[in-house]
PDB file of C-alpha atoms and ligand atoms in Angstrom:
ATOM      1  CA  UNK A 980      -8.456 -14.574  -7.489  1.00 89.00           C
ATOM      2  CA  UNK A 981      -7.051 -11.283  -7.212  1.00 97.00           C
ATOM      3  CA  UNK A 982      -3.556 -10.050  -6.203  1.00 98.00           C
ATOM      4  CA  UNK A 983      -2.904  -7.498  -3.903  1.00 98.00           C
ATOM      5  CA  UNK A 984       0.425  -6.554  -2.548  1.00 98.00           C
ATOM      6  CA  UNK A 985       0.407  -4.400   0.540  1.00 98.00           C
ATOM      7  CA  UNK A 986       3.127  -2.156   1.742  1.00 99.00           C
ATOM      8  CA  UNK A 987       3.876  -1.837   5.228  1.00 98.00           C
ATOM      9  CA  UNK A 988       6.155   1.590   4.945  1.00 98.00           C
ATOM     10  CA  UNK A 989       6.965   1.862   8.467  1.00 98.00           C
ATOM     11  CA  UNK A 990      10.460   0.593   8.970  1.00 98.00           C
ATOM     12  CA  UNK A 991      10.462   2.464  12.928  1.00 98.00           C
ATOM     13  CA  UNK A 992      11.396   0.419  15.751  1.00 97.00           C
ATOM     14  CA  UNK A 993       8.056  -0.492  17.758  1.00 96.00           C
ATOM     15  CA  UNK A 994       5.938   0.554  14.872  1.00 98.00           C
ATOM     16  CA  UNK A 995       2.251   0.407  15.038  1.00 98.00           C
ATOM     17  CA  UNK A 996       0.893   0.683  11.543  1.00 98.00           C
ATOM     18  CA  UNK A 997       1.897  -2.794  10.551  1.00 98.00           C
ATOM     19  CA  UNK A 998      -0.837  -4.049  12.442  1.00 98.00           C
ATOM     20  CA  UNK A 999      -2.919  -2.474   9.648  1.00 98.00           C
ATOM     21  CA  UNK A1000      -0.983  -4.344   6.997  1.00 98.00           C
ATOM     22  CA  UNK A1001      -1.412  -7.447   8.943  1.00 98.00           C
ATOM     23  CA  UNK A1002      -5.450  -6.649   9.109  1.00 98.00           C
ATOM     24  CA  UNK A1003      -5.569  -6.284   5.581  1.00 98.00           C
ATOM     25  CA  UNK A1004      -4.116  -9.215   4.748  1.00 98.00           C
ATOM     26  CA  UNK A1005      -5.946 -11.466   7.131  1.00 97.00           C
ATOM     27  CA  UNK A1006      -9.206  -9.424   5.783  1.00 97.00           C
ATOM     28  CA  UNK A1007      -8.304 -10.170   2.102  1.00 98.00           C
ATOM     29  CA  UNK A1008      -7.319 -13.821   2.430  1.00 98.00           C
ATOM     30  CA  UNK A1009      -9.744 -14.739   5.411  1.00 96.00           C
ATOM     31  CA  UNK A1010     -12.677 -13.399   3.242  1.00 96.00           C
ATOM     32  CA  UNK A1011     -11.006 -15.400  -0.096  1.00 97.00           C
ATOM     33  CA  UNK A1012     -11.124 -11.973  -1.845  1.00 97.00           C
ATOM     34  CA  UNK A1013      -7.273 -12.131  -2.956  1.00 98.00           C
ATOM     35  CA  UNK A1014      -3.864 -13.285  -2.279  1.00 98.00           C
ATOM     36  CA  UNK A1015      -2.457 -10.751  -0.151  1.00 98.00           C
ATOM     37  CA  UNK A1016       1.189 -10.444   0.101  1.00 96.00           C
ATOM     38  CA  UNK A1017       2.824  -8.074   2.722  1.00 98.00           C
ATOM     39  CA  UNK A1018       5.764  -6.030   1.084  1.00 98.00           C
ATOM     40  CA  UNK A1019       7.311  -5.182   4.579  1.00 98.00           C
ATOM     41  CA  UNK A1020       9.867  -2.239   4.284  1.00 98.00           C
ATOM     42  CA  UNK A1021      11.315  -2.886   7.886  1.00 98.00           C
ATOM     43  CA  UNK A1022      12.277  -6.680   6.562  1.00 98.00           C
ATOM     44  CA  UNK A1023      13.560  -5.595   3.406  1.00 98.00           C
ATOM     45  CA  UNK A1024      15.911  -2.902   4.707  1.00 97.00           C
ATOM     46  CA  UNK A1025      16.402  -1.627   1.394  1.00 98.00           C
ATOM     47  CA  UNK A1026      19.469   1.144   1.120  1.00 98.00           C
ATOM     48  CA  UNK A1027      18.635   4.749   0.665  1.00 98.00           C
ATOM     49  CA  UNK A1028      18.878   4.043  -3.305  1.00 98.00           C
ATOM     50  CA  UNK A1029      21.307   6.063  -5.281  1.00 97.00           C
ATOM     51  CA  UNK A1030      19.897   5.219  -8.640  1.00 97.00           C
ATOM     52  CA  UNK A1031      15.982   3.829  -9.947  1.00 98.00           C
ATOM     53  CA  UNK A1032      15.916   0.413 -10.706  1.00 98.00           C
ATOM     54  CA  UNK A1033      16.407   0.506 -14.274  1.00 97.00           C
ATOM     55  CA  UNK A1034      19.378   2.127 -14.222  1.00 97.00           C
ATOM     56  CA  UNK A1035      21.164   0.291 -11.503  1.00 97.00           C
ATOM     57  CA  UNK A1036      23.837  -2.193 -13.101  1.00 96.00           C
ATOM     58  CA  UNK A1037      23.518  -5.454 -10.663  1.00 96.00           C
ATOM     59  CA  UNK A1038      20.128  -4.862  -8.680  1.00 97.00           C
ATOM     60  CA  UNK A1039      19.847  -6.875  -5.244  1.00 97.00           C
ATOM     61  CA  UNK A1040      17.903  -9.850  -5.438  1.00 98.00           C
ATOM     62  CA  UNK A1041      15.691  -8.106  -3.081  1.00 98.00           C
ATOM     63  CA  UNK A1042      15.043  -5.472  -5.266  1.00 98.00           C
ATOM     64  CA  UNK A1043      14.307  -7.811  -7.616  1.00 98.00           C
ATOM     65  CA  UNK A1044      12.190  -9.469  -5.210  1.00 98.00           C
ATOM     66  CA  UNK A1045      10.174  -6.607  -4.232  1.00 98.00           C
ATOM     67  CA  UNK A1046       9.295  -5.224  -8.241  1.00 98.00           C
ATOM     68  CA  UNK A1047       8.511  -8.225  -9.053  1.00 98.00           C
ATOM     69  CA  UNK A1048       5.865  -8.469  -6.350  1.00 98.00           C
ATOM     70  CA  UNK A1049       4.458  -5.036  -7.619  1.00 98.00           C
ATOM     71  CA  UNK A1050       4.881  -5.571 -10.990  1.00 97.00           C
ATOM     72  CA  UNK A1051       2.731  -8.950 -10.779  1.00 97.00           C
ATOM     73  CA  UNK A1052      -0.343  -7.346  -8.573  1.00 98.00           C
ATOM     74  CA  UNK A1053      -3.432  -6.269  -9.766  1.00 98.00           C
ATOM     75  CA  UNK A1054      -3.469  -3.825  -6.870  1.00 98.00           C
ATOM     76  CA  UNK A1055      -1.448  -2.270  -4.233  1.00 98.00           C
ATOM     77  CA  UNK A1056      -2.331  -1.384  -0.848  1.00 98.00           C
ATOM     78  CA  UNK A1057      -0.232   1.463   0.763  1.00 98.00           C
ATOM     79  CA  UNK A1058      -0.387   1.136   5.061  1.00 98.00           C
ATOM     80  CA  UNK A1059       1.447   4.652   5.870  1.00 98.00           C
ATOM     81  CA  UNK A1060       1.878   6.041   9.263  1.00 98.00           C
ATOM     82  CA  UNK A1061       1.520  10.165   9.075  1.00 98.00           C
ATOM     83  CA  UNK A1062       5.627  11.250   9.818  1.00 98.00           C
ATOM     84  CA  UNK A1063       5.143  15.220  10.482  1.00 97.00           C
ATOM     85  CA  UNK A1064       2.533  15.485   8.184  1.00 96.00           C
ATOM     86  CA  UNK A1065       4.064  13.629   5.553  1.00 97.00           C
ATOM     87  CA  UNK A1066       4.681   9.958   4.829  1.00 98.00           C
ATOM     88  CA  UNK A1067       7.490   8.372   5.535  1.00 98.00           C
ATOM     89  CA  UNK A1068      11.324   8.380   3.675  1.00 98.00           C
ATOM     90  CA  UNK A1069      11.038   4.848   3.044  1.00 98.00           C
ATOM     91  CA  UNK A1070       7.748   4.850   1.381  1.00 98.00           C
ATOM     92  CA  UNK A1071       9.368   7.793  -1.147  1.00 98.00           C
ATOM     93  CA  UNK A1072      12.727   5.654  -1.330  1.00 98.00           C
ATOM     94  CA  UNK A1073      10.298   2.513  -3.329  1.00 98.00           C
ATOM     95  CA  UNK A1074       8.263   4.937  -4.895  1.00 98.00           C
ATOM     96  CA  UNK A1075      10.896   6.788  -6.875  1.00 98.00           C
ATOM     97  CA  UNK A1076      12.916   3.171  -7.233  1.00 98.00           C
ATOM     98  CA  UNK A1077       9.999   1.817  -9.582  1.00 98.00           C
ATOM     99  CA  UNK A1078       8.692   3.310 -13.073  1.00 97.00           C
ATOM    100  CA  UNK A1079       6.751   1.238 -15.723  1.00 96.00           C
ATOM    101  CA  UNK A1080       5.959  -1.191 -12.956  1.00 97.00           C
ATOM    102  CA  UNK A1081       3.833   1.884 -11.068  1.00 98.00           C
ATOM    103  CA  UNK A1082       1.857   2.910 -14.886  1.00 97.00           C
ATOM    104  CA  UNK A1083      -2.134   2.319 -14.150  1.00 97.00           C
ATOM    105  CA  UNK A1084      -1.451   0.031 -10.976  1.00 98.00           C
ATOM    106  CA  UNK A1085      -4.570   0.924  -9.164  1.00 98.00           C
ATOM    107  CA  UNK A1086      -3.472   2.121  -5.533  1.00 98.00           C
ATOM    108  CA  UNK A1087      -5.295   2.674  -2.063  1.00 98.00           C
ATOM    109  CA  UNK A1088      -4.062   4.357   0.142  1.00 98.00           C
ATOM    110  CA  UNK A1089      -4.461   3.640   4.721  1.00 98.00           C
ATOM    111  CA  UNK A1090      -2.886   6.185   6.713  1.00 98.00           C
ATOM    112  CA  UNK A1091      -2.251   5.676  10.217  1.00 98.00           C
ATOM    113  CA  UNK A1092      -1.585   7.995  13.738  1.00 97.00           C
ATOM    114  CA  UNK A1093      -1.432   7.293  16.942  1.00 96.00           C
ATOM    115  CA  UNK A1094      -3.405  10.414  17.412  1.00 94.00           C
ATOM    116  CA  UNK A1095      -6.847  11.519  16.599  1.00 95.00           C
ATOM    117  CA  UNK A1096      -6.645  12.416  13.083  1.00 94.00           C
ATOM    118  CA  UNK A1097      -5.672   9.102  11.577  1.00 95.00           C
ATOM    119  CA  UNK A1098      -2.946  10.339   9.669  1.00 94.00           C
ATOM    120  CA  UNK A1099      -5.050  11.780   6.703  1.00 94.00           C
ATOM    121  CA  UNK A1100      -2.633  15.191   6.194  1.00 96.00           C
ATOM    122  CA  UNK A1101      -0.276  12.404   4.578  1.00 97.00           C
ATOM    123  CA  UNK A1102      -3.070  12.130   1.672  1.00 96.00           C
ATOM    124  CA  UNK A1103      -2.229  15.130  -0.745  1.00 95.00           C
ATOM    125  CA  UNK A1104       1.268  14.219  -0.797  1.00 97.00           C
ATOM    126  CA  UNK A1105       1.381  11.040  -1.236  1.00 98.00           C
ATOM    127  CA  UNK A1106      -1.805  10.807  -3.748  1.00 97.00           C
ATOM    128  CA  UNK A1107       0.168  13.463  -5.580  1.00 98.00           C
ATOM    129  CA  UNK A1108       3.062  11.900  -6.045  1.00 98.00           C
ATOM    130  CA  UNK A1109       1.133   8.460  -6.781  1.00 98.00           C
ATOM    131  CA  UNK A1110      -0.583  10.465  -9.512  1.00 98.00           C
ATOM    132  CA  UNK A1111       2.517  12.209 -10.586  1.00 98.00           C
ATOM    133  CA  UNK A1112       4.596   8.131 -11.471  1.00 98.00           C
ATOM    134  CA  UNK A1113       1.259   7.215 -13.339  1.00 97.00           C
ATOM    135  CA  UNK A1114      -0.487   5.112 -10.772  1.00 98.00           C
ATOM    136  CA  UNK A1115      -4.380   4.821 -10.649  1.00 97.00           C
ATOM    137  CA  UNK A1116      -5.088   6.019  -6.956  1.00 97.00           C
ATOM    138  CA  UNK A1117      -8.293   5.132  -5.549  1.00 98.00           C
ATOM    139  CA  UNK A1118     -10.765   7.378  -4.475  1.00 96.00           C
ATOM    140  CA  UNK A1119     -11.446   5.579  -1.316  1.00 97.00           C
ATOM    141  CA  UNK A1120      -9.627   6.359   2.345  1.00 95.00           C
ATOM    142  CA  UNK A1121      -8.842   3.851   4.965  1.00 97.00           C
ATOM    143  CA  UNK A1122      -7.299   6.888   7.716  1.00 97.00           C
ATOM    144  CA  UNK A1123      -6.847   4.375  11.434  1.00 97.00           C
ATOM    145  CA  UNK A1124      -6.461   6.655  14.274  1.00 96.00           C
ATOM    146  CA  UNK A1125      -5.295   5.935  17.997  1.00 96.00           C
ATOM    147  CA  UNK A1126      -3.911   3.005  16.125  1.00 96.00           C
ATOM    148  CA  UNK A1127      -3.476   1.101  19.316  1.00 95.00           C
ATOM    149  CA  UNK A1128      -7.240   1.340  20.724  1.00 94.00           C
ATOM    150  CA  UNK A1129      -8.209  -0.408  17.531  1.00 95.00           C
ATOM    151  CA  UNK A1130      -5.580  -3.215  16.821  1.00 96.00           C
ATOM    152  CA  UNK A1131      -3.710  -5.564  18.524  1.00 97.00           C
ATOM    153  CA  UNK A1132      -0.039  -6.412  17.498  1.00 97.00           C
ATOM    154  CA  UNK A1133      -1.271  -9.239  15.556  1.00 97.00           C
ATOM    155  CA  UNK A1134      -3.630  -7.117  13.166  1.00 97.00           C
ATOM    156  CA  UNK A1135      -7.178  -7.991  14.966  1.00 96.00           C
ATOM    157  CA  UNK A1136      -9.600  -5.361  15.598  1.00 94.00           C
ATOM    158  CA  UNK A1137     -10.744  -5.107  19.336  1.00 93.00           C
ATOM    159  CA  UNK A1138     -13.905  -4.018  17.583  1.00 86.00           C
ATOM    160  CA  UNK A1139     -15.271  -5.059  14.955  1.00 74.00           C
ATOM    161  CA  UNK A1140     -17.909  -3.832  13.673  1.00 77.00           C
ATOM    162  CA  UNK A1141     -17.236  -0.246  12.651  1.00 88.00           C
ATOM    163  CA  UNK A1142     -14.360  -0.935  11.146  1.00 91.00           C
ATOM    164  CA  UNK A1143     -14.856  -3.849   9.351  1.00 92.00           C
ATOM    165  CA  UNK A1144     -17.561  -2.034   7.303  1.00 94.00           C
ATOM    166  CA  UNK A1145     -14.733   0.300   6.811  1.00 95.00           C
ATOM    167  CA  UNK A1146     -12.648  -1.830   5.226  1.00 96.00           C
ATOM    168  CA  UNK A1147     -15.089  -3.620   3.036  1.00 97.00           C
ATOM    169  CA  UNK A1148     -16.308  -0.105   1.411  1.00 97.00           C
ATOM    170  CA  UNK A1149     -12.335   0.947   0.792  1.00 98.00           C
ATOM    171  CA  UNK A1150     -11.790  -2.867  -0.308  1.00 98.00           C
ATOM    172  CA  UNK A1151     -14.483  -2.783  -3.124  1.00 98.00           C
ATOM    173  CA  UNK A1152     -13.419   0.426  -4.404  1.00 98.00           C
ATOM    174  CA  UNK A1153     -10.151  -1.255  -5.109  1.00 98.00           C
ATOM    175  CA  UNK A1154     -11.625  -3.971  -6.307  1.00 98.00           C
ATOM    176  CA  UNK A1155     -13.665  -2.165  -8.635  1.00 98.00           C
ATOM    177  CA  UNK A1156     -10.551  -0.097  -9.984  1.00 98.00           C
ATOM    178  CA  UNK A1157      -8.617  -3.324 -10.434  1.00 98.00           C
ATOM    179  CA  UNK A1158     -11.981  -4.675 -12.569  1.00 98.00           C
ATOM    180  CA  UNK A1159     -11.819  -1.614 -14.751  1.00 97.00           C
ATOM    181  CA  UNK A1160      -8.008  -1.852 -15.138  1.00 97.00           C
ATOM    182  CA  UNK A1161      -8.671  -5.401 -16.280  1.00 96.00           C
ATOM    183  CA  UNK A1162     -11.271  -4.471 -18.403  1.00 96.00           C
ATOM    184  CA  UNK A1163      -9.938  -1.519 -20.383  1.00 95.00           C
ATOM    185  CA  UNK A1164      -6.585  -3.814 -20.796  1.00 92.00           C
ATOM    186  CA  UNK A1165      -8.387  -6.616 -22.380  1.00 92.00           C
ATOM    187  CA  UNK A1166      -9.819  -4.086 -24.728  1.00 91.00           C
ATOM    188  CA  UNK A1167      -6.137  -2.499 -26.042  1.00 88.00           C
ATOM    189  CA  UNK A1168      -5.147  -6.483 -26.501  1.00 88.00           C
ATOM    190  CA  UNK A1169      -8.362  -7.002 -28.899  1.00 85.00           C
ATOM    191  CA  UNK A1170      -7.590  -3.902 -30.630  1.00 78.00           C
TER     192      UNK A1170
HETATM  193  C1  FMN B2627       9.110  11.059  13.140  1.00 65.10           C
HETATM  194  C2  FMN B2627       7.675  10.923  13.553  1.00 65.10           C
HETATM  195  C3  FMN B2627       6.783  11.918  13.247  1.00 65.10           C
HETATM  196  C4  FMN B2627       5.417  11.791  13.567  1.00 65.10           C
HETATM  197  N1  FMN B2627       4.554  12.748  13.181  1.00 65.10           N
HETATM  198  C5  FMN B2627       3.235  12.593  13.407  1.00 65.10           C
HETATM  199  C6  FMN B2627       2.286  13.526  12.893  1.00 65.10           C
HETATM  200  O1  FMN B2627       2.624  14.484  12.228  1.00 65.10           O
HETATM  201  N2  FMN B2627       0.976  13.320  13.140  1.00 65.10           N
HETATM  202  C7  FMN B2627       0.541  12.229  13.860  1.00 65.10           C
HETATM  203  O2  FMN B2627      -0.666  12.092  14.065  1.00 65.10           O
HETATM  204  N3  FMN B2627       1.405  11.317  14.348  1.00 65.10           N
HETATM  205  C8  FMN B2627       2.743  11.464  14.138  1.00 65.10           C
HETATM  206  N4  FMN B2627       3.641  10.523  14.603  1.00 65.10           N
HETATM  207  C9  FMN B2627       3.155   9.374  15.364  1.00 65.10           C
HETATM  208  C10 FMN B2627       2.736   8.220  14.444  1.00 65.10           C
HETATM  209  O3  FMN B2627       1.440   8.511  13.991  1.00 65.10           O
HETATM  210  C11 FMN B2627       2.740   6.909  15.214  1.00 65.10           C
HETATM  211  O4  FMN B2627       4.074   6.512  15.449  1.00 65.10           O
HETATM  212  C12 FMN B2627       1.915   5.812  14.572  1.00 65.10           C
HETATM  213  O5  FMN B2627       2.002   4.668  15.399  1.00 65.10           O
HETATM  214  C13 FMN B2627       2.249   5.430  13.126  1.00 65.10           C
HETATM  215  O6  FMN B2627       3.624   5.278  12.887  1.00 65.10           O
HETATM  216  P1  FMN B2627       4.434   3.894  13.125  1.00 65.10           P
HETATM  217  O7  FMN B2627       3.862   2.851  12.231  1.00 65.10           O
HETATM  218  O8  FMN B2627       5.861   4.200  12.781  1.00 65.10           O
HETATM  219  O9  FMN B2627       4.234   3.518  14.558  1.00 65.10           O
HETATM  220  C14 FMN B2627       4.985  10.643  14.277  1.00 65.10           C
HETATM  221  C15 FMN B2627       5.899   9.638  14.600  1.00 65.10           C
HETATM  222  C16 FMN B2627       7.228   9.765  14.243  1.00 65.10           C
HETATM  223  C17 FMN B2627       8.176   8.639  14.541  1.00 65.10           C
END
């Protein structure tokens, strides 16, 4: 079984994107494709951090918490609503707090708008800066747009049938990124 931890980066009061986490990990664990764990920026409320993790004397426990959680997945998801054309402050605050834990991590990214355009301007950025710590971004895009046509507050589609095809296409592509991860590491430990 494969482990996938999913941000949620929207920390806003009456945020909608989280329904998109919530999807994905009903989707993953419904489907028995992984065990999906929601990394949920609003609940952590993590400071604006002064310092990256490895140079922070005593590190919260939630901190700890949350690299652990990334550190121990074969594969992130990344839910981010589209903030003026950028992601959002406390998606770059998590980024920048990891390192090592980010090298090769194979990462997909979902953008979300309540608007028409499904958030995609937040792609370059944030795949740049993904590619920039070392992570293995995914060449797959999961962009949700008028957010709140498609999902209800508890993650479900009101329709299915598009979307879930969706999903399943950016899905395998991670899947097959974590599989070649896994493979090319088994090689370096027989070398
Ligand atoms: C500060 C701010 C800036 C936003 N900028 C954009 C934008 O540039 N493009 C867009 O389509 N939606 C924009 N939105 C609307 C979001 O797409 C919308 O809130 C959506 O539900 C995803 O964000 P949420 O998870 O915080 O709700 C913005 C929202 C906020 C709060």
């Amino acid at each position: 079984m494969y482990r996938i931890a999913i941000i949620s980066s929207s920390v806003r009061t009456g945020r909608r994107s989280h329904r998109v986490a919530l999807y994905f990990k009903k989707y993953l664990t419904e489907n028995k494709i992984a065990e999906a764990d929601i990394l949920d920026l609003n609940k952590y409320k993590f400071p604006l951090f002064e310092e990256r993790l490895k140079y922070q004397e005593s590190p919260s426990e939630d901190v700890l918490e949350f690299s652990g959680r990334i550190k121990k997945a074969d594969g992130v998801i990344i839910v981010s609503p589209e903030y003026n054309g950028g992601y959002p402050a406390s998606l770059k605050n998590v980024i920048d707090l990891l390192f090592d834990h980010w090298h090769r991590k194979p990462v997909a990214i979902s953008t979300v708008s309540d608007g028409n355009f499904g958030g995609t301007q937040v792609i370059t950025s944030l795949q740049f800066t993904l590619w920039k710590i070392g992570t293995w971004t995914v060449p797959a895009m999961f962009p949700v747009p008028n957010v709140d046509d498609l999902f209800d507050e508890s993650g479900n589609l009101y329709d299915n049938t598009d979307q879930e095809k969706r999903a399943k296409r950016f899905v395998n592509e991670l899947i097959w990124c974590i599989d070649a991860k896994k493979a090319m590491d088994s090689r370096d430990e027989n070398k």
